[in-house]
PDB file of C-alpha atoms and ligand atoms in Angstrom:
ATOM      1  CA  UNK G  17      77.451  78.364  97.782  1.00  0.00           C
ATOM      2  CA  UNK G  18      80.268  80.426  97.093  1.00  0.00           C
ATOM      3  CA  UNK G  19      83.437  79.960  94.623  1.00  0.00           C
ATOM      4  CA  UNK G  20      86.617  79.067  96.549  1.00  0.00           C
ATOM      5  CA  UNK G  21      89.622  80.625  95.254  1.00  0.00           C
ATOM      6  CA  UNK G  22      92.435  78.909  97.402  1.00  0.00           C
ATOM      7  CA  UNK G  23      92.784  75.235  97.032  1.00  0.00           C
ATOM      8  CA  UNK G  24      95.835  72.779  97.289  1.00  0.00           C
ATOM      9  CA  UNK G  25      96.776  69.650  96.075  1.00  0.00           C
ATOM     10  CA  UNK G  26      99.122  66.796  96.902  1.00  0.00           C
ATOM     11  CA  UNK G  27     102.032  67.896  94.535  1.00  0.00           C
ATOM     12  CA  UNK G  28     102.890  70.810  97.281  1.00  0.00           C
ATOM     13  CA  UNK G  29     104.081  68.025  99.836  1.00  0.00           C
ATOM     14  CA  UNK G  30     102.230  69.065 102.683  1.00  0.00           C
ATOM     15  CA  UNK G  31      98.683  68.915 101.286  1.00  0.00           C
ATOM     16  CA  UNK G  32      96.951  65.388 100.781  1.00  0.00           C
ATOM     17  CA  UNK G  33      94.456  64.553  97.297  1.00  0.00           C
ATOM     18  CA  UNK G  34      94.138  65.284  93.249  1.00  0.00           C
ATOM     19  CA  UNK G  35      92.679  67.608  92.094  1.00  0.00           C
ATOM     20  CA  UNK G  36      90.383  65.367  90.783  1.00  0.00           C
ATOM     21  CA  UNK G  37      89.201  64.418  94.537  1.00  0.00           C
ATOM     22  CA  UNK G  38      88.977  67.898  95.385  1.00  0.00           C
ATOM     23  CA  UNK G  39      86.750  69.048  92.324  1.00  0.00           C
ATOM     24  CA  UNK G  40      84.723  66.235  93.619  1.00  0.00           C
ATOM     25  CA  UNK G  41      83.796  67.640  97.246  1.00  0.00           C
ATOM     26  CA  UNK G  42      83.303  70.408  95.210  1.00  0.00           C
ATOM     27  CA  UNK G  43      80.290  69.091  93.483  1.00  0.00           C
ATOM     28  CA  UNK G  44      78.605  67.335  95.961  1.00  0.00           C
ATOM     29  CA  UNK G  45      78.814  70.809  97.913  1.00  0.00           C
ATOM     30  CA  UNK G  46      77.515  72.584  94.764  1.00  0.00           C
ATOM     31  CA  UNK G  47      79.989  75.142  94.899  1.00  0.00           C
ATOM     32  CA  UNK G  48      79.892  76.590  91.123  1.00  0.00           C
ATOM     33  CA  UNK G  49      83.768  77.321  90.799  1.00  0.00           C
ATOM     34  CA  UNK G  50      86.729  76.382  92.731  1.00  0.00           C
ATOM     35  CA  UNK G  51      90.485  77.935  91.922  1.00  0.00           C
ATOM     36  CA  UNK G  52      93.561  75.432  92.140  1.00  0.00           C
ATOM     37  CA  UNK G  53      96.224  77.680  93.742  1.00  0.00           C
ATOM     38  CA  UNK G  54      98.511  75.203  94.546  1.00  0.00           C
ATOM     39  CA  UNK G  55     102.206  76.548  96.183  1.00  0.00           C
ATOM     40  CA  UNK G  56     104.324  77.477  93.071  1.00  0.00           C
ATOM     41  CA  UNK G  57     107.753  75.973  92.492  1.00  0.00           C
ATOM     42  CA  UNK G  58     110.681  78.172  93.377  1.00  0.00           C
ATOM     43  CA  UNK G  59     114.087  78.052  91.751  1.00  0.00           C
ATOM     44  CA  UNK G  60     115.407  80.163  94.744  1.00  0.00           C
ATOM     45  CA  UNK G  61     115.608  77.319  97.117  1.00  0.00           C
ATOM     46  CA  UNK G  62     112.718  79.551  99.108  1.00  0.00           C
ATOM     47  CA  UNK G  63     110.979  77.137 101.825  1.00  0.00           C
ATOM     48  CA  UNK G  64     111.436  73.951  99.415  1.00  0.00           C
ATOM     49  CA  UNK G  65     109.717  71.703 101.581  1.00  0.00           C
ATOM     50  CA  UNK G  66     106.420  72.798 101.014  1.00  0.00           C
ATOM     51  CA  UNK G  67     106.116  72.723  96.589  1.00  0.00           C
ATOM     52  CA  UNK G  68     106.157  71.208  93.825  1.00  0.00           C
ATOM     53  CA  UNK G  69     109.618  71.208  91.981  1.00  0.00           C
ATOM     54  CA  UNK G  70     109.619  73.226  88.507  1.00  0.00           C
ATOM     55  CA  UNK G  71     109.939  69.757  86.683  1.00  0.00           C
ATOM     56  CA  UNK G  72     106.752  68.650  88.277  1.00  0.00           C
ATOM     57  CA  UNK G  73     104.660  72.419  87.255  1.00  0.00           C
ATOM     58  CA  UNK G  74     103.254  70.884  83.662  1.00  0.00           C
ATOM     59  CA  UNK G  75     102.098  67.572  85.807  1.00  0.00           C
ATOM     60  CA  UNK G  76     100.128  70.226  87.920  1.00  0.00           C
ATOM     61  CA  UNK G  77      99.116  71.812  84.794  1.00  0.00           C
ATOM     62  CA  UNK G  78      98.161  68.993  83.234  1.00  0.00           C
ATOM     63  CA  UNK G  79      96.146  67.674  86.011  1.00  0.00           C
ATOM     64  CA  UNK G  80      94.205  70.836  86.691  1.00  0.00           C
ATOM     65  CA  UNK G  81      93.380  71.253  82.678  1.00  0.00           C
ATOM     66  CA  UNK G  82      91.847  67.811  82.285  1.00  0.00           C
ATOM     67  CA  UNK G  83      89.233  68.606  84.735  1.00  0.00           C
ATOM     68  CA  UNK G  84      87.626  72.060  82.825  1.00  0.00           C
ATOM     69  CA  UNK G  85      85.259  70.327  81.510  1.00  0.00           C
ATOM     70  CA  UNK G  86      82.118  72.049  80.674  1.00  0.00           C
ATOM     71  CA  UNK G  87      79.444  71.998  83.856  1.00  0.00           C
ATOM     72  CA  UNK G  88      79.688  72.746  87.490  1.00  0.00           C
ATOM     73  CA  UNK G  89      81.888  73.678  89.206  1.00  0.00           C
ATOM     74  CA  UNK G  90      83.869  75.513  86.796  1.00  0.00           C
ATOM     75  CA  UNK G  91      87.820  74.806  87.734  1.00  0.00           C
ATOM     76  CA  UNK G  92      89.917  77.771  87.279  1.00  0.00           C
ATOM     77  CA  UNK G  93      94.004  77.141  86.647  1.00  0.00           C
ATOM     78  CA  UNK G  94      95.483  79.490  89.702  1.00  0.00           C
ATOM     79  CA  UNK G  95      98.736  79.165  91.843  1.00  0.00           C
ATOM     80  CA  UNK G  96      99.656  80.663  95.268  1.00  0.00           C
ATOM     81  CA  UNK G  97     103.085  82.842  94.835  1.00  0.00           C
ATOM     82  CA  UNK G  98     105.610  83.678  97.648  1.00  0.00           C
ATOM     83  CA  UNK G  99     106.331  87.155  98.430  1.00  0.00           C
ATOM     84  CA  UNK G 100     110.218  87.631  99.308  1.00  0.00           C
ATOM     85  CA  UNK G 101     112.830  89.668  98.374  1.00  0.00           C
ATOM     86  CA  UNK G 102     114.135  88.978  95.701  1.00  0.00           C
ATOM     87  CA  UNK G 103     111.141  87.179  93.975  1.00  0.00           C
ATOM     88  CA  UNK G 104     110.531  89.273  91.577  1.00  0.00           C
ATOM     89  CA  UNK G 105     113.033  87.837  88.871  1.00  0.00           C
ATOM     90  CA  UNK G 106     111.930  84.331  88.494  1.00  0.00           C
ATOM     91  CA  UNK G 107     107.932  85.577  89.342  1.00  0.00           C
ATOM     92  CA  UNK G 108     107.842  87.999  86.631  1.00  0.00           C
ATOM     93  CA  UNK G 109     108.714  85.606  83.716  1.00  0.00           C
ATOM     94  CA  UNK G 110     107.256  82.561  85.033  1.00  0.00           C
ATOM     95  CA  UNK G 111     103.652  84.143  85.723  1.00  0.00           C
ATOM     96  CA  UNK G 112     104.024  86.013  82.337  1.00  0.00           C
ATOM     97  CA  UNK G 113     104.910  82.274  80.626  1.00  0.00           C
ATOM     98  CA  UNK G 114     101.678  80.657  82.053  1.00  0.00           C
ATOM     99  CA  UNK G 115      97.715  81.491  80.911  1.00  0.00           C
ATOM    100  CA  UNK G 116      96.600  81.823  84.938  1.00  0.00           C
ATOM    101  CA  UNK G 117      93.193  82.727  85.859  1.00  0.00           C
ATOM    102  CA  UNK G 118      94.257  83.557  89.234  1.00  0.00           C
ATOM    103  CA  UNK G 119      97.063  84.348  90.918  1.00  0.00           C
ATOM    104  CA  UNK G 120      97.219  84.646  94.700  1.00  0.00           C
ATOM    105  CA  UNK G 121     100.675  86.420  96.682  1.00  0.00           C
ATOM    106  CA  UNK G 122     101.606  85.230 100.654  1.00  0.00           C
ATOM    107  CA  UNK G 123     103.983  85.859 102.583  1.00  0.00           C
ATOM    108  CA  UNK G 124     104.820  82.701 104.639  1.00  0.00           C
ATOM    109  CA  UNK G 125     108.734  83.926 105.725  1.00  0.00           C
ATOM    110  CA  UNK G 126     110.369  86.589 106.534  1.00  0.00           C
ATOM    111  CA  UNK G 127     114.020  86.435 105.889  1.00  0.00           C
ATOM    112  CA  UNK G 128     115.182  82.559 106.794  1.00  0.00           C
ATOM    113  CA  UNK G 129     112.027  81.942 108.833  1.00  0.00           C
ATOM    114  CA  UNK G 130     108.672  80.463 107.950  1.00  0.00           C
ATOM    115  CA  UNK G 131     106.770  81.946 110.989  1.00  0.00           C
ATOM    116  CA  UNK G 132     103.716  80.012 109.624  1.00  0.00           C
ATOM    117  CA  UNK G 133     105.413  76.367 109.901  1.00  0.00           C
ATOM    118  CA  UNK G 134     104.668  74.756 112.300  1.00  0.00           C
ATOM    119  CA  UNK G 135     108.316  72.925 112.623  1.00  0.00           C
ATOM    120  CA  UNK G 136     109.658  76.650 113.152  1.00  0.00           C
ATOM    121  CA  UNK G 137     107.087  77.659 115.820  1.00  0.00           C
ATOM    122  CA  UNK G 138     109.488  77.750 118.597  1.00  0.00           C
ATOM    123  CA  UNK G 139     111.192  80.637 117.349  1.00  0.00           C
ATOM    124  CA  UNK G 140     108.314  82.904 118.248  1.00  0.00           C
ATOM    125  CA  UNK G 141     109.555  82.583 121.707  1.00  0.00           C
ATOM    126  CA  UNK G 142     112.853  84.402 120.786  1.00  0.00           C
ATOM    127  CA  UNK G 143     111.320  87.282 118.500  1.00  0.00           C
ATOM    128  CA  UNK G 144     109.390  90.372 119.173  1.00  0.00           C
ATOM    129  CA  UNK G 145     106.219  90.151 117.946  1.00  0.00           C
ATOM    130  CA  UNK G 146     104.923  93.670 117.190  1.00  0.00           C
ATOM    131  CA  UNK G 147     108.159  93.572 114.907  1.00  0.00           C
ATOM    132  CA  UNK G 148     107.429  90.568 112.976  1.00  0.00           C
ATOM    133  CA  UNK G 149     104.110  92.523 111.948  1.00  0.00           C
ATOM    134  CA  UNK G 150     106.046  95.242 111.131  1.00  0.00           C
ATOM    135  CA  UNK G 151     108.057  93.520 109.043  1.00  0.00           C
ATOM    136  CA  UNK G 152     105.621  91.657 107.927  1.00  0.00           C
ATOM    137  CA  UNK G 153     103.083  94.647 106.349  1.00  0.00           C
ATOM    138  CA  UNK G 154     106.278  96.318 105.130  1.00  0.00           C
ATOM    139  CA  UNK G 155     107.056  93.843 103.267  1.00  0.00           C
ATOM    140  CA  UNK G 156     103.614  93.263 101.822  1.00  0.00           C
ATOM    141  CA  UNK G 157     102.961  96.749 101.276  1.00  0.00           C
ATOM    142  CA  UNK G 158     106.343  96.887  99.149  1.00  0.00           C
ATOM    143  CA  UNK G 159     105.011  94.273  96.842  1.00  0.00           C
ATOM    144  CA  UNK G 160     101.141  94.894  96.441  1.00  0.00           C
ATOM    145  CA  UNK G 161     102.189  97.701  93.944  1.00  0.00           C
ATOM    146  CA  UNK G 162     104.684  95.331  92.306  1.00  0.00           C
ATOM    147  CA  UNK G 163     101.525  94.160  89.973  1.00  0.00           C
ATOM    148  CA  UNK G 164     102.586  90.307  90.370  1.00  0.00           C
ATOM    149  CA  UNK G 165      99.789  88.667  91.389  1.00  0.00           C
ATOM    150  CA  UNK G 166      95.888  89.465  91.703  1.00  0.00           C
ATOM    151  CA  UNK G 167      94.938  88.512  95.341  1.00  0.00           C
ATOM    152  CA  UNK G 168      96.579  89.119  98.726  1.00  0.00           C
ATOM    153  CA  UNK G 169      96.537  85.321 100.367  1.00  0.00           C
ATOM    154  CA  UNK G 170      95.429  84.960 104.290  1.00  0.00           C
ATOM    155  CA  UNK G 171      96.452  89.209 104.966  1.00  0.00           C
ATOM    156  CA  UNK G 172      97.516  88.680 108.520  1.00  0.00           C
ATOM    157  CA  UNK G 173      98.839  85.147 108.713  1.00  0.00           C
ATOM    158  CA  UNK G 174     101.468  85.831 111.527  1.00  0.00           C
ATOM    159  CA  UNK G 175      98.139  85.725 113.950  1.00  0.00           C
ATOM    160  CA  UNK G 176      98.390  82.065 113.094  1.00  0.00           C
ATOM    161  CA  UNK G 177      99.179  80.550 116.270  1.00  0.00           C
ATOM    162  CA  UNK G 178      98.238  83.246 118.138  1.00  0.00           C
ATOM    163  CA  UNK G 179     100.942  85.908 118.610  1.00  0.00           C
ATOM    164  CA  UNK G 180     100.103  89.176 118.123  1.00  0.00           C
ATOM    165  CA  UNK G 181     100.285  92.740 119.356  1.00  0.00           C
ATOM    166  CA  UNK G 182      96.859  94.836 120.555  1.00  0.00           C
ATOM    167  CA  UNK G 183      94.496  96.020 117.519  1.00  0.00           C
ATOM    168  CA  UNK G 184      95.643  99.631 117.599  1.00  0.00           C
ATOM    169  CA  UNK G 185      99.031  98.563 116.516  1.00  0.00           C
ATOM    170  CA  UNK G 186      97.709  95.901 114.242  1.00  0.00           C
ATOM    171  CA  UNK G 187      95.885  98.861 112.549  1.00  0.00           C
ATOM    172  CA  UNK G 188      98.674 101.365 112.207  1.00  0.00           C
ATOM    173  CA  UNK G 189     101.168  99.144 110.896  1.00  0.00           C
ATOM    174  CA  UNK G 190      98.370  97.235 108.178  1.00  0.00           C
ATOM    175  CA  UNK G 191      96.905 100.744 106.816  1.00  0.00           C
ATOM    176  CA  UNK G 192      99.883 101.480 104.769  1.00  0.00           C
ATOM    177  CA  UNK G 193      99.983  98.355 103.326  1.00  0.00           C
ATOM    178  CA  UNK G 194      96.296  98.136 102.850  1.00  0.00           C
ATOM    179  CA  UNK G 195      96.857 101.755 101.322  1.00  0.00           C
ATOM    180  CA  UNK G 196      98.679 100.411  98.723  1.00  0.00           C
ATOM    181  CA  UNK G 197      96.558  97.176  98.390  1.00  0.00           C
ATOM    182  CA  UNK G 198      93.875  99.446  97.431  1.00  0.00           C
ATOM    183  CA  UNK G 199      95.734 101.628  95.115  1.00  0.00           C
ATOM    184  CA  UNK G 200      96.783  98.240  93.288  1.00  0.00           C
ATOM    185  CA  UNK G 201      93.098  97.324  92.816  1.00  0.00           C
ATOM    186  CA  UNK G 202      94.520  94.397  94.347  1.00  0.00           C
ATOM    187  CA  UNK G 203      91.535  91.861  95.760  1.00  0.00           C
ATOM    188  CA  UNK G 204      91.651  90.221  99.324  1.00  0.00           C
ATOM    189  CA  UNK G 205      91.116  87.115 100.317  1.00  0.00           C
ATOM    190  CA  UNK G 206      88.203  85.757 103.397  1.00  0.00           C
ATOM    191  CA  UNK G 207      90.267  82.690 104.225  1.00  0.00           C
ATOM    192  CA  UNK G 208      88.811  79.799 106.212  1.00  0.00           C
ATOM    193  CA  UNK G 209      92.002  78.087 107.180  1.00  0.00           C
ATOM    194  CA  UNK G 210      92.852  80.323 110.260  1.00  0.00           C
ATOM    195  CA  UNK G 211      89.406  78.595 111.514  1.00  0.00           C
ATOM    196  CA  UNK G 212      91.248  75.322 111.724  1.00  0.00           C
ATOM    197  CA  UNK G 213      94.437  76.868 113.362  1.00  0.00           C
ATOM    198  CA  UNK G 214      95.463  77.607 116.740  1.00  0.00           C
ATOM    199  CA  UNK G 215      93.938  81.458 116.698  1.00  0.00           C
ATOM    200  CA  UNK G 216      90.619  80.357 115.380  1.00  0.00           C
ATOM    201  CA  UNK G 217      89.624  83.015 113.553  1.00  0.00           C
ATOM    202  CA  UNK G 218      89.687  84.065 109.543  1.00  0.00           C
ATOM    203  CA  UNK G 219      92.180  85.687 107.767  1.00  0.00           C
ATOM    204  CA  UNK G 220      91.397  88.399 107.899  1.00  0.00           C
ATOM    205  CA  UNK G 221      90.310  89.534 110.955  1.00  0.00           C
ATOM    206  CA  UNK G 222      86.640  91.860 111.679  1.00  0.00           C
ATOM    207  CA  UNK G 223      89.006  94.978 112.609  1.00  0.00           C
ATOM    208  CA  UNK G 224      91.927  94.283 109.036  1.00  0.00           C
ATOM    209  CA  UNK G 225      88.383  93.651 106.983  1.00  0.00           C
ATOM    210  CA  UNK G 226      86.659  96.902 108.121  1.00  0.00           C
ATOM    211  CA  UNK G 227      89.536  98.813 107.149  1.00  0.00           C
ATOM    212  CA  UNK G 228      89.542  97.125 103.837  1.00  0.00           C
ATOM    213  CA  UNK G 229      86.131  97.915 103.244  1.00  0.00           C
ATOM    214  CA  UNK G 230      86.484 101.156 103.726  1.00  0.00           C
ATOM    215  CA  UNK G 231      88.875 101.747 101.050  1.00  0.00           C
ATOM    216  CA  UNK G 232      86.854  99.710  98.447  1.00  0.00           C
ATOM    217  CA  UNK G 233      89.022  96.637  98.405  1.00  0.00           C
ATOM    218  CA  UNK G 234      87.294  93.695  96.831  1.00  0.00           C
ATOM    219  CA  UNK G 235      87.258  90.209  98.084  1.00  0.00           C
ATOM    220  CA  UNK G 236      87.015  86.604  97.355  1.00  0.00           C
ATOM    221  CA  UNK G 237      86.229  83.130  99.089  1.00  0.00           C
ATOM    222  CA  UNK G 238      89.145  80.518  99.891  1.00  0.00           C
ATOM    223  CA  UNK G 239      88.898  77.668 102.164  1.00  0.00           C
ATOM    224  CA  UNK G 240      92.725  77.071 101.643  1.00  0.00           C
ATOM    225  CA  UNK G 241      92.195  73.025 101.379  1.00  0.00           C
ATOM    226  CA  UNK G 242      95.338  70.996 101.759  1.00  0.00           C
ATOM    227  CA  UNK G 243      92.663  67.712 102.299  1.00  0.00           C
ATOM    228  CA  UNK G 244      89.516  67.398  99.872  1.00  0.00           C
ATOM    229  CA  UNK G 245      87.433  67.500 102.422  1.00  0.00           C
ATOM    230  CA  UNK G 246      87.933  70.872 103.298  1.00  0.00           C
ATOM    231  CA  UNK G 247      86.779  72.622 100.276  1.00  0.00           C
ATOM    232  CA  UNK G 248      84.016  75.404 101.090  1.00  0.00           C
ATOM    233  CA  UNK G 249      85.137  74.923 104.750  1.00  0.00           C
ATOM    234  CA  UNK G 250      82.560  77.467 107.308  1.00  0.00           C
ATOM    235  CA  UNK G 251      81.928  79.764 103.887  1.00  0.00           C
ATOM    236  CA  UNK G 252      78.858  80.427 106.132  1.00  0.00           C
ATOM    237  CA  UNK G 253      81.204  82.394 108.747  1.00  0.00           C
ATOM    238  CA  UNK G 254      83.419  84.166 105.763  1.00  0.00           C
ATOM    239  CA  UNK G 255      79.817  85.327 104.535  1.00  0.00           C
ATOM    240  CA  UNK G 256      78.700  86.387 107.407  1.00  0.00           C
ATOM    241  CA  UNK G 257      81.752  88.210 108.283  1.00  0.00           C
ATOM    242  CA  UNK G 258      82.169  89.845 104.959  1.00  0.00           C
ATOM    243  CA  UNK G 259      78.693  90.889 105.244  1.00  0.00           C
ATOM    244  CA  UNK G 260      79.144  92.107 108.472  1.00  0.00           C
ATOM    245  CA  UNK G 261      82.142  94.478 107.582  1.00  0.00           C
ATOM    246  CA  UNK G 262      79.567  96.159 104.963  1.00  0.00           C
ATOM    247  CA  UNK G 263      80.317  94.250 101.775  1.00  0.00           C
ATOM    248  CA  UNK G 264      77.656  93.183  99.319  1.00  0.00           C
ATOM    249  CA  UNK G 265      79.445  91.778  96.477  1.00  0.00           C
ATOM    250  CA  UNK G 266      82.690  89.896  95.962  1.00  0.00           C
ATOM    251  CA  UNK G 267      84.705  89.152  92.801  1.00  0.00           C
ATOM    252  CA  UNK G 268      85.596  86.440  90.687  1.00  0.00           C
ATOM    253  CA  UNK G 269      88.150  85.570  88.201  1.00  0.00           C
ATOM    254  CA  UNK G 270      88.941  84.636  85.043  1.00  0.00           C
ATOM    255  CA  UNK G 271      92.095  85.015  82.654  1.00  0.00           C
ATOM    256  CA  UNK G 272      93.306  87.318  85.340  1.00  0.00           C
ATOM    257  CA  UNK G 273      90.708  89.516  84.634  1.00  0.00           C
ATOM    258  CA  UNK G 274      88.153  90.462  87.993  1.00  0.00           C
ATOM    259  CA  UNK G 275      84.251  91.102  87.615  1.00  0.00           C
ATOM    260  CA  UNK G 276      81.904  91.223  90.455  1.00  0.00           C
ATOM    261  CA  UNK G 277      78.941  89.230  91.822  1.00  0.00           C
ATOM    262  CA  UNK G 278      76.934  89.976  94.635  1.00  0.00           C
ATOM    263  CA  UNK G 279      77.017  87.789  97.564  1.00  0.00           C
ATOM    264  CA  UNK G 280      73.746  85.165  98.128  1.00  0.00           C
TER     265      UNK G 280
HETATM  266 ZN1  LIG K 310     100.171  75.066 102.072  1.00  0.00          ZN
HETATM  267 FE1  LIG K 311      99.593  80.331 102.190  1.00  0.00          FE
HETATM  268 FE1  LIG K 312      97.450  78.079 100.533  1.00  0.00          FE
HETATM  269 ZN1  LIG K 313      97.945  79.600 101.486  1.00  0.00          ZN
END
């Protein structure tokens, strides 16, 4: 089994379980590490809904912490960061202030509008899609060199419920961004969670992960849980699919610091 880098918990509001329970699928699965990467808390009143308030960050802490004990799997202290503008002044400080092994960057809105919430679906019906995924990768290119976080979460999310322009314009709006991604050392996630969603298909797709490859961007594993039963979810398809795009090892984390392992 593989680590999984991208799990949830309860405290974000739209997840269900400990951590506790989680850890615990996680052993009977034999996975030999698992990330918490819970949705950080935001002082910006970005998307509120879905995270933990600031008061309730050294409950998370806490909770994650009393679980590394020694044995498998090995629980690593992570959190999943919001890309936005603007997000750079309370990031900077409040990822410097806390000893993270992992750190993961979305985007989940552009401008006033989660596109990936489900409650705000309907306003795919009045937008034009190609320029949501412009908007999108320009955004995401403007922050992989920003050196905030260490992994790129779900890298083409606005596929989500299934809108999204042909693969030759997919391609020429993600290569700059990917560009950049690469020239960040920044690491990509395989996530499982678009497997469970309307599009049914991992982030990120064959095409996105091909291009990756080819300019040496590493990966990692995340099953993006928001229910303990859904840790590891299909790592057998992210495998296969990171194998198939040429890749023979993926990375790992600890302290913020990446080394590689090669994949089973
Ligand atoms: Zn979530
Ligand atoms: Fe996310
Ligand atoms: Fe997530
Ligand atoms: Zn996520």
């Amino acid at each position: 089994m593989l680590p999984d880098y991208h799990l949830h918990t309860s405290l974000c509001r739209h997840a269900t379980g400990t951590a506790r329970a989680y850890k615990a699928v996680a052993q009977r699965r034999g996975l030999p590490e698992i990330a918490f990467t819970d949705h950080m808390p935001n002082p910006d009143g970005h998307d509120p809904d879905q995270r933990m308030t600031l008061e309730e960050w050294s409950l998370y802490q806490q909770m994650v912490m009393e679980l590394q004990a020694p044995g498998a799997p090995r629980v690593l202290f992570g959190g999943e960061a919001d890309y936005y503008e603007g997000c750079e002044r309370f990031l900077r400080p409040f990822l410097a202030s806390t000893a993270f092994d992992v750190v993961i960057g979305s985007i989940h809105c552009l401008g006033d509008w989660c596109f990936d919430n489900p409650a705000e679906l309907q306003r795919w019906a009045a937008v034009d899609v190609e320029g949501v995924w412009r908007a999108y990768f320009e955004l995401l290119g403007r922050f992989a060199g920003s050196g905030l976080v260490d992994v790129v979460g779900h890298l083409d999310l606005p596929k989500k419920f299934g809108h999204r322009p042909g693969d030759h314009i997919v391609r020429e709006l993600a290569q700059p961004a990917l560009d950049r991604i690469a020239a960040a050392e920044l690491c990509i996630e395989i996530n499982t969670a678009g497997l469970r969603k309307p599009v049914q298909e991992i982030y990120p797709s064959a095409m996105l992960l091909a291009l990756a490859r080819e300019r040496n961007i590493s990966i990692c594993f995340g099953s993006d849980a928001h229910r303990p039963e859904e840790v590891g979810y299909n790592f057998e398809a992210a495998l296969r699919l990171a194998k198939e795009a040429g890749y023979t090892e993926a990375v790992r984390f600890a302290a913020r610091r990446k080394t590689a392992y090669p994949l089973p």
